[in-house]
Amino acid sequence: MVSFRHVLLASSAFLTLTSATNPRPHDTSVCSRQDLKVLSCTPAALTANDRCVESPSGLLLLTQLWNSDPGLGPPDRWTIHGLWPDYCNGSYPVSCDTSRAYSNIIEILEGYGQSRLLNYMRKLWRNDPAITLTNGTDADLWYHEWEKHGTCMSTLRPSCYRSYTSAREAVDYFAQTVFLDRRLPTYDYLAECGIVPSNSSTYARAALEGCVRDANGGGLPHVHCSRQGVLTEVWWYYHLAGRVKGGKYVRTNTTFPSNCPAEGVKYLPKLGSH
Ligand SMILES: *[C@@H]1O[C@H](CO)[C@@H](O)[C@H](O)[C@H]1NC(C)=O
Ligand SMILES: *[C@@H]1O[C@H](CO)[C@@H](O)[C@H](O)[C@H]1NC(C)=O
Ligand SMILES: *[C@@H]1O[C@H](CO)[C@@H](O)[C@H](O)[C@H]1NC(C)=O
Ligand SMILES: *[C@@H]1O[C@H](CO)[C@@H](O)[C@H](O)[C@H]1NC(C)=O
């Protein structure tokens, strides 16, 4: 756990940083051009500098939620769950550095002048009590995702930066997650396949998987359902050349099968969206 004193010290450091609105993704003094070309989860990644290629958690998942109760976010947008680093074999580490488990995410983002990023997160990165944190706020979810997953990213450690400033790597985590989410309009992908939220129609798992696989250039995402056979999540998988922030994301397949029923998957309209 991060101490309260640490939080106060960290936040006072941000006051001098309001001009640093757009931290540079790469730092040439730490990573060479060649380093940044190594693709994660390839043999070359095993011996490469892990500040420049994600290792050993070289499989990145941008995960998105769809929920109908109580209905969070716009009725025609999936929302963000998180950005997760899995090992190349599909198992995964969690909570890797308690000394960087920053709990004051809003303050950190504001300190770095990231109000646009924060606005996006407030609209489209929502805690969904049925799926993520029972009783949690949206900011609790952001903290949880950073603490559990972000702190396990090898290319987001302070030693990856030439001129590191307090908690900057957390800003990079949130900025990159939103960057990826903006490019994954899952609602539109499904709608283009004729798969739209409905109380009466249901869908075959193969139709859902085929649709998101085609949208993903052939890499099969993980399509997740609740125990009631209701579609709740899609997880998009990548290998990565370069760092989490600003690296090249190469789409790939899920490491484990969908838990949705073969037939009769429900994709329900959001209720009372706000
Ligand atoms: C998966 O990879 C990680 C990291 O390389 C390793 O620690 C773990 O034992 C592996 N798990 C399995 C089931 O092979
Ligand atoms: C959530 O809040 C309810 C009502 O206050 C409480 O009974 C429950 O224990 C809480 N659950 C968790 C996981 O904190
Ligand atoms: C779907 O069912 C819910 C709950 O019965 C209802 O509130 C909602 O209006 C229905 N939505 C549509 C689009 O029919
Ligand atoms: C995904 O899996 C399919 C089927 O096994 C395979 O043909 C394809 O090459 C894989 N795609 C990627 C990007 O790994």
PDB file of N, CA and C in Angstrom, residues 64-99:
ATOM      1  N   GLN A  64     -12.659  -4.642 -22.892  1.00  0.00           N
ATOM      2  CA  GLN A  64     -13.827  -3.750 -22.924  1.00  0.00           C
ATOM      3  C   GLN A  64     -15.065  -4.453 -22.363  1.00  0.00           C
ATOM      4  N   LEU A  65     -15.955  -3.643 -21.826  1.00  0.00           N
ATOM      5  CA  LEU A  65     -17.166  -4.134 -21.165  1.00  0.00           C
ATOM      6  C   LEU A  65     -18.432  -3.713 -21.892  1.00  0.00           C
ATOM      7  N   TRP A  66     -19.407  -4.597 -21.811  1.00  0.00           N
ATOM      8  CA  TRP A  66     -20.772  -4.214 -22.198  1.00  0.00           C
ATOM      9  C   TRP A  66     -21.679  -4.621 -21.054  1.00  0.00           C
ATOM     10  N   ASN A  67     -22.440  -3.721 -20.543  1.00  0.00           N
ATOM     11  CA  ASN A  67     -23.335  -4.119 -19.464  1.00  0.00           C
ATOM     12  C   ASN A  67     -24.695  -3.474 -19.662  1.00  0.00           C
ATOM     13  N   SER A  68     -25.706  -4.155 -19.170  1.00  0.00           N
ATOM     14  CA  SER A  68     -27.054  -3.627 -19.366  1.00  0.00           C
ATOM     15  C   SER A  68     -27.668  -3.169 -18.050  1.00  0.00           C
ATOM     16  N   ASP A  69     -27.081  -3.514 -16.969  1.00  0.00           N
ATOM     17  CA  ASP A  69     -27.681  -3.191 -15.678  1.00  0.00           C
ATOM     18  C   ASP A  69     -26.590  -2.736 -14.726  1.00  0.00           C
ATOM     19  N   PRO A  70     -26.513  -1.467 -14.375  1.00  0.00           N
ATOM     20  CA  PRO A  70     -27.491  -0.410 -14.593  1.00  0.00           C
ATOM     21  C   PRO A  70     -27.359   0.321 -15.914  1.00  0.00           C
ATOM     22  N   GLY A  71     -26.390   0.038 -16.732  1.00  0.00           N
ATOM     23  CA  GLY A  71     -26.282   0.773 -17.996  1.00  0.00           C
ATOM     24  C   GLY A  71     -25.373   1.961 -17.860  1.00  0.00           C
ATOM     25  N   LEU A  72     -24.095   1.750 -18.134  1.00  0.00           N
ATOM     26  CA  LEU A  72     -23.112   2.817 -17.966  1.00  0.00           C
ATOM     27  C   LEU A  72     -22.584   3.245 -19.331  1.00  0.00           C
ATOM     28  N   GLY A  73     -22.364   4.552 -19.471  1.00  0.00           N
ATOM     29  CA  GLY A  73     -21.845   5.055 -20.733  1.00  0.00           C
ATOM     30  C   GLY A  73     -22.935   5.167 -21.776  1.00  0.00           C
ATOM     31  N   PRO A  74     -22.592   5.697 -22.951  1.00  0.00           N
ATOM     32  CA  PRO A  74     -23.574   5.877 -24.024  1.00  0.00           C
ATOM     33  C   PRO A  74     -24.169   4.537 -24.450  1.00  0.00           C
ATOM     34  N   PRO A  75     -25.406   4.544 -24.963  1.00  0.00           N
ATOM     35  CA  PRO A  75     -26.074   3.289 -25.329  1.00  0.00           C
ATOM     36  C   PRO A  75     -25.394   2.568 -26.485  1.00  0.00           C
ATOM     37  N   ASP A  76     -24.547   3.295 -27.237  1.00  0.00           N
ATOM     38  CA  ASP A  76     -23.918   2.678 -28.418  1.00  0.00           C
ATOM     39  C   ASP A  76     -22.384   2.654 -28.286  1.00  0.00           C
ATOM     40  N   ARG A  77     -21.899   2.555 -27.058  1.00  0.00           N
ATOM     41  CA  ARG A  77     -20.454   2.450 -26.860  1.00  0.00           C
ATOM     42  C   ARG A  77     -20.146   1.417 -25.792  1.00  0.00           C
ATOM     43  N   TRP A  78     -19.190   0.540 -26.101  1.00  0.00           N
ATOM     44  CA  TRP A  78     -18.615  -0.305 -25.068  1.00  0.00           C
ATOM     45  C   TRP A  78     -17.717   0.581 -24.211  1.00  0.00           C
ATOM     46  N   THR A  79     -17.435   0.147 -22.980  1.00  0.00           N
ATOM     47  CA  THR A  79     -16.554   0.936 -22.118  1.00  0.00           C
ATOM     48  C   THR A  79     -15.289   0.133 -21.803  1.00  0.00           C
ATOM     49  N   ILE A  80     -14.303   0.835 -21.247  1.00  0.00           N
ATOM     50  CA  ILE A  80     -12.997   0.222 -20.980  1.00  0.00           C
ATOM     51  C   ILE A  80     -13.027  -0.566 -19.679  1.00  0.00           C
ATOM     52  N   HIS A  81     -12.452  -1.754 -19.704  1.00  0.00           N
ATOM     53  CA  HIS A  81     -12.154  -2.446 -18.454  1.00  0.00           C
ATOM     54  C   HIS A  81     -10.708  -2.132 -18.050  1.00  0.00           C
ATOM     55  N   GLY A  82      -9.751  -2.444 -18.933  1.00  0.00           N
ATOM     56  CA  GLY A  82      -8.365  -2.088 -18.623  1.00  0.00           C
ATOM     57  C   GLY A  82      -7.410  -2.506 -19.710  1.00  0.00           C
ATOM     58  N   LEU A  83      -6.114  -2.260 -19.474  1.00  0.00           N
ATOM     59  CA  LEU A  83      -5.038  -2.738 -20.345  1.00  0.00           C
ATOM     60  C   LEU A  83      -4.166  -3.649 -19.484  1.00  0.00           C
ATOM     61  N   TRP A  84      -4.078  -4.918 -19.906  1.00  0.00           N
ATOM     62  CA  TRP A  84      -3.447  -5.938 -19.066  1.00  0.00           C
ATOM     63  C   TRP A  84      -2.242  -6.560 -19.758  1.00  0.00           C
ATOM     64  N   PRO A  85      -1.174  -6.799 -19.005  1.00  0.00           N
ATOM     65  CA  PRO A  85      -0.037  -7.538 -19.556  1.00  0.00           C
ATOM     66  C   PRO A  85      -0.094  -8.997 -19.107  1.00  0.00           C
ATOM     67  N   ASP A  86      -0.289  -9.910 -20.047  1.00  0.00           N
ATOM     68  CA  ASP A  86      -0.236 -11.347 -19.747  1.00  0.00           C
ATOM     69  C   ASP A  86       1.148 -11.879 -20.119  1.00  0.00           C
ATOM     70  N   TYR A  87       1.551 -12.976 -19.486  1.00  0.00           N
ATOM     71  CA  TYR A  87       2.704 -13.712 -19.993  1.00  0.00           C
ATOM     72  C   TYR A  87       2.344 -14.237 -21.373  1.00  0.00           C
ATOM     73  N   CYS A  88       3.377 -14.596 -22.127  1.00  0.00           N
ATOM     74  CA  CYS A  88       3.139 -15.051 -23.510  1.00  0.00           C
ATOM     75  C   CYS A  88       2.308 -16.338 -23.538  1.00  0.00           C
ATOM     76  N   ASN A  89       2.323 -17.094 -22.452  1.00  0.00           N
ATOM     77  CA  ASN A  89       1.555 -18.349 -22.397  1.00  0.00           C
ATOM     78  C   ASN A  89       0.125 -18.128 -21.877  1.00  0.00           C
ATOM     79  N   GLY A  90      -0.263 -16.907 -21.601  1.00  0.00           N
ATOM     80  CA  GLY A  90      -1.633 -16.620 -21.210  1.00  0.00           C
ATOM     81  C   GLY A  90      -1.883 -16.547 -19.711  1.00  0.00           C
ATOM     82  N   SER A  91      -0.946 -17.012 -18.885  1.00  0.00           N
ATOM     83  CA  SER A  91      -1.106 -16.741 -17.452  1.00  0.00           C
ATOM     84  C   SER A  91      -0.573 -15.323 -17.198  1.00  0.00           C
ATOM     85  N   TYR A  92      -0.740 -14.808 -15.997  1.00  0.00           N
ATOM     86  CA  TYR A  92      -0.418 -13.378 -15.857  1.00  0.00           C
ATOM     87  C   TYR A  92      -0.002 -13.027 -14.430  1.00  0.00           C
ATOM     88  N   PRO A  93       0.850 -12.021 -14.320  1.00  0.00           N
ATOM     89  CA  PRO A  93       1.231 -11.515 -13.000  1.00  0.00           C
ATOM     90  C   PRO A  93       0.240 -10.443 -12.552  1.00  0.00           C
ATOM     91  N   VAL A  94       0.160 -10.182 -11.262  1.00  0.00           N
ATOM     92  CA  VAL A  94      -0.659  -9.069 -10.760  1.00  0.00           C
ATOM     93  C   VAL A  94       0.083  -8.313  -9.659  1.00  0.00           C
ATOM     94  N   SER A  95      -0.259  -7.043  -9.512  1.00  0.00           N
ATOM     95  CA  SER A  95       0.209  -6.199  -8.396  1.00  0.00           C
ATOM     96  C   SER A  95       1.711  -6.345  -8.187  1.00  0.00           C
ATOM     97  N   CYS A  96       2.487  -5.860  -9.164  1.00  0.00           N
ATOM     98  CA  CYS A  96       3.926  -6.148  -9.199  1.00  0.00           C
ATOM     99  C   CYS A  96       4.779  -5.155  -8.424  1.00  0.00           C
ATOM    100  N   ASP A  97       4.257  -3.973  -8.069  1.00  0.00           N
ATOM    101  CA  ASP A  97       5.098  -2.986  -7.386  1.00  0.00           C
ATOM    102  C   ASP A  97       4.232  -2.114  -6.477  1.00  0.00           C
ATOM    103  N   THR A  98       4.132  -2.535  -5.227  1.00  0.00           N
ATOM    104  CA  THR A  98       3.264  -1.791  -4.297  1.00  0.00           C
ATOM    105  C   THR A  98       3.780  -0.371  -4.054  1.00  0.00           C
ATOM    106  N   SER A  99       5.085  -0.130  -4.265  1.00  0.00           N
ATOM    107  CA  SER A  99       5.614   1.225  -4.034  1.00  0.00           C
ATOM    108  C   SER A  99       5.093   2.205  -5.088  1.00  0.00           C
TER     109      SER A  99
END
